[in-house]
GROMACS .gro file of C-alpha atoms in nm:
model
  167
    1MET     CA    1  24.544  13.963  43.398
    2ALA     CA    2  24.842  14.138  43.244
    3LYS     CA    3  24.811  14.299  42.910
    4LYS     CA    4  24.957  14.144  42.594
    5PRO     CA    5  25.204  14.366  42.441
    6LYS     CA    6  25.104  14.524  42.120
    7LYS     CA    7  25.286  14.370  41.779
    8GLN     CA    8  25.536  14.630  41.670
    9GLN     CA    9  25.589  14.705  41.299
   10GLN     CA   10  25.891  14.636  41.130
   11SER     CA   11  26.117  14.936  41.178
   12GLY     CA   12  25.897  15.220  41.147
   13GLY     CA   13  25.701  15.043  40.874
   14THR     CA   14  25.304  15.116  40.805
   15PRO     CA   15  25.070  14.820  40.783
   16ALA     CA   16  25.122  14.878  40.377
   17THR     CA   17  25.467  14.816  40.384
   18VAL     CA   18  25.459  14.538  40.634
   19ALA     CA   19  25.172  14.348  40.403
   20LEU     CA   20  25.389  14.438  40.082
   21THR     CA   21  25.721  14.265  40.262
   22ALA     CA   22  25.509  13.977  40.408
   23ALA     CA   23  25.375  13.895  40.026
   24GLY     CA   24  25.729  13.917  39.912
   25VAL     CA   25  25.621  14.191  39.649
   26ALA     CA   26  25.884  14.414  39.533
   27TYR     CA   27  25.825  14.806  39.593
   28THR     CA   28  26.005  15.115  39.639
   29LEU     CA   29  25.919  15.347  39.904
   30HIS     CA   30  25.908  15.714  39.851
   31SER     CA   31  25.891  15.971  40.136
   32TYR     CA   32  25.876  16.367  40.107
   33ASP     CA   33  25.791  16.632  40.351
   34HIS     CA   34  25.399  16.670  40.350
   35ASP     CA   35  25.273  17.032  40.345
   36PRO     CA   36  24.988  17.059  40.543
   37SER     CA   37  24.872  17.369  40.327
   38HIS     CA   38  24.887  17.187  40.005
   39PRO     CA   39  24.551  17.185  39.844
   40SER     CA   40  24.587  16.825  39.695
   41TYR     CA   41  24.728  16.536  39.870
   42GLY     CA   42  24.773  16.352  39.542
   43GLU     CA   43  24.904  16.637  39.348
   44GLU     CA   44  25.146  16.739  39.647
   45ALA     CA   45  25.298  16.368  39.625
   46ALA     CA   46  25.356  16.362  39.237
   47GLU     CA   47  25.526  16.703  39.249
   48ALA     CA   48  25.738  16.616  39.554
   49MET     CA   49  25.837  16.300  39.383
   50GLY     CA   50  25.859  16.424  39.028
   51VAL     CA   51  25.645  16.170  38.905
   52SER     CA   52  25.360  16.220  38.636
   53PRO     CA   53  25.011  16.265  38.809
   54GLU     CA   54  24.899  15.969  38.550
   55ARG     CA   55  25.114  15.746  38.760
   56VAL     CA   56  25.033  15.873  39.102
   57PHE     CA   57  24.716  15.726  39.225
   58LYS     CA   58  24.478  15.839  39.526
   59THR     CA   59  24.265  15.599  39.735
   60LEU     CA   60  23.921  15.713  39.794
   61VAL     CA   61  23.650  15.535  40.012
   62ALA     CA   62  23.307  15.538  39.883
   63ASP     CA   63  22.969  15.387  39.993
   64VAL     CA   64  22.830  15.148  39.732
   65ASP     CA   65  22.497  15.063  39.826
   66GLY     CA   66  22.577  15.054  40.197
   67THR     CA   67  22.892  14.877  40.152
   68LEU     CA   68  23.236  15.085  40.177
   69THR     CA   69  23.446  15.040  39.868
   70VAL     CA   70  23.778  15.153  39.790
   71ALA     CA   71  23.866  15.306  39.459
   72VAL     CA   72  24.201  15.394  39.330
   73VAL     CA   73  24.239  15.625  39.075
   74PRO     CA   74  24.494  15.880  38.916
   75VAL     CA   75  24.529  16.200  39.107
   76ALA     CA   76  24.521  16.352  38.774
   77GLY     CA   77  24.166  16.292  38.734
   78GLN     CA   78  23.854  16.198  38.932
   79LEU     CA   79  23.636  15.926  39.054
   80ASP     CA   80  23.332  15.860  38.819
   81LEU     CA   81  23.108  15.715  39.131
   82LYS     CA   82  22.852  15.566  38.867
   83ALA     CA   83  23.134  15.387  38.722
   84LEU     CA   84  23.254  15.265  39.065
   85ALA     CA   85  22.892  15.139  39.148
   86THR     CA   86  22.880  14.942  38.807
   87ALA     CA   87  23.247  14.810  38.854
   88VAL     CA   88  23.123  14.613  39.168
   89ASP     CA   89  22.761  14.543  39.050
   90GLY     CA   90  22.624  14.821  39.261
   91LYS     CA   91  22.356  15.077  39.191
   92ARG     CA   92  22.440  15.396  39.361
   93ALA     CA   93  22.775  15.520  39.499
   94ALA     CA   94  22.865  15.825  39.697
   95MET     CA   95  23.193  15.940  39.907
   96ALA     CA   96  23.201  15.778  40.220
   97ASP     CA   97  23.213  15.985  40.543
   98PRO     CA   98  23.576  16.065  40.622
   99ALA     CA   99  23.602  15.969  40.974
  100LEU     CA  100  23.406  15.643  40.889
  101ALA     CA  101  23.674  15.570  40.630
  102GLU     CA  102  23.950  15.660  40.858
  103ARG     CA  103  23.821  15.411  41.150
  104THR     CA  104  23.735  15.158  40.893
  105THR     CA  105  24.057  15.142  40.685
  106GLY     CA  106  24.273  15.258  40.996
  107TYR     CA  107  24.466  15.541  40.799
  108VAL     CA  108  24.427  15.914  40.834
  109ARG     CA  109  24.270  16.086  40.528
  110GLY     CA  110  24.537  16.202  40.297
  111GLY     CA  111  24.725  15.879  40.380
  112ILE     CA  112  24.471  15.608  40.312
  113SER     CA  113  24.637  15.294  40.150
  114PRO     CA  114  24.476  15.043  39.938
  115LEU     CA  115  24.713  14.780  40.100
  116GLY     CA  116  24.713  14.665  40.483
  117GLN     CA  117  24.382  14.800  40.571
  118ARG     CA  118  24.230  14.753  40.927
  119LYS     CA  119  23.943  14.574  40.751
  120ARG     CA  120  23.961  14.445  40.382
  121LEU     CA  121  23.729  14.641  40.170
  122PRO     CA  122  23.618  14.544  39.805
  123THR     CA  123  23.877  14.756  39.570
  124VAL     CA  124  23.852  14.890  39.223
  125LEU     CA  125  24.166  14.999  39.048
  126ASP     CA  126  24.122  15.234  38.755
  127ALA     CA  127  24.181  15.050  38.428
  128SER     CA  128  24.468  15.328  38.320
  129ALA     CA  129  24.711  15.147  38.605
  130SER     CA  130  24.762  14.920  38.346
  131ALA     CA  131  24.926  15.144  38.103
  132HIS     CA  132  25.217  15.181  38.355
  133ALA     CA  133  25.508  14.951  38.450
  134THR     CA  134  25.463  15.075  38.800
  135ILE     CA  135  25.233  15.324  38.972
  136CYS     CA  136  25.236  15.501  39.347
  137VAL     CA  137  24.987  15.497  39.602
  138SER     CA  138  24.989  15.605  39.968
  139ALA     CA  139  25.204  15.365  40.177
  140GLY     CA  140  24.984  15.446  40.483
  141ARG     CA  141  25.065  15.789  40.606
  142ARG     CA  142  25.084  16.167  40.476
  143GLY     CA  143  25.431  16.208  40.276
  144LEU     CA  144  25.503  15.855  40.220
  145GLU     CA  145  25.412  15.691  39.869
  146VAL     CA  146  25.496  15.324  39.766
  147GLU     CA  147  25.567  15.243  39.413
  148LEU     CA  148  25.495  14.861  39.267
  149ALA     CA  149  25.352  14.697  38.968
  150PRO     CA  150  24.954  14.756  38.914
  151ALA     CA  151  24.959  14.369  38.902
  152ASP     CA  152  25.077  14.343  39.247
  153LEU     CA  153  24.846  14.562  39.370
  154THR     CA  154  24.546  14.412  39.191
  155THR     CA  155  24.666  14.076  39.343
  156LEU     CA  156  24.736  14.170  39.677
  157THR     CA  157  24.381  14.396  39.716
  158LYS     CA  158  24.195  14.139  39.502
  159ALA     CA  159  24.082  14.437  39.304
  160VAL     CA  160  23.856  14.438  39.049
  161VAL     CA  161  24.001  14.658  38.746
  162ALA     CA  162  23.768  14.891  38.566
  163PRO     CA  163  23.771  15.225  38.387
  164ILE     CA  164  23.629  15.430  38.718
  165GLY     CA  165  23.848  15.762  38.655
  166ARG     CA  166  23.766  16.042  38.430
  167ALA     CA  167  23.987  16.386  38.333
   0.00000   0.00000   0.00000
């Protein structure tokens, strides 16, 4: 029996950009040369794009009571694990094993997008996102960011919006 050919993504797109295009959501793609020696993927993205770190959000995967959960918080701050657990009616949260996060989302660390994940995970977007007309999140690989309205991100990921970041 012959193998079925794999579906090809649109002209080098990532699962995140394919999902955005399929949903008809307006977005802007930003690419930059990723420096593997930079200490922070998110801060590197903000610097490279010339965008305030308060508008660039990092995608983190945590384990909340045994369930992998996505947290989307500004790169300018940190994730409050207790607040994340509370936002999804959980008791305890810890950062997920990076290898498990990569396998589950289909993305590599530093390029995990809240969009187009291999397995849809519960998602929480930090409430600070609503203060901006647009925010930037990973588009699915290091050196590629997508800028979109926070409301569109919330709708596409079915995210809960809650104060889960801290300075």
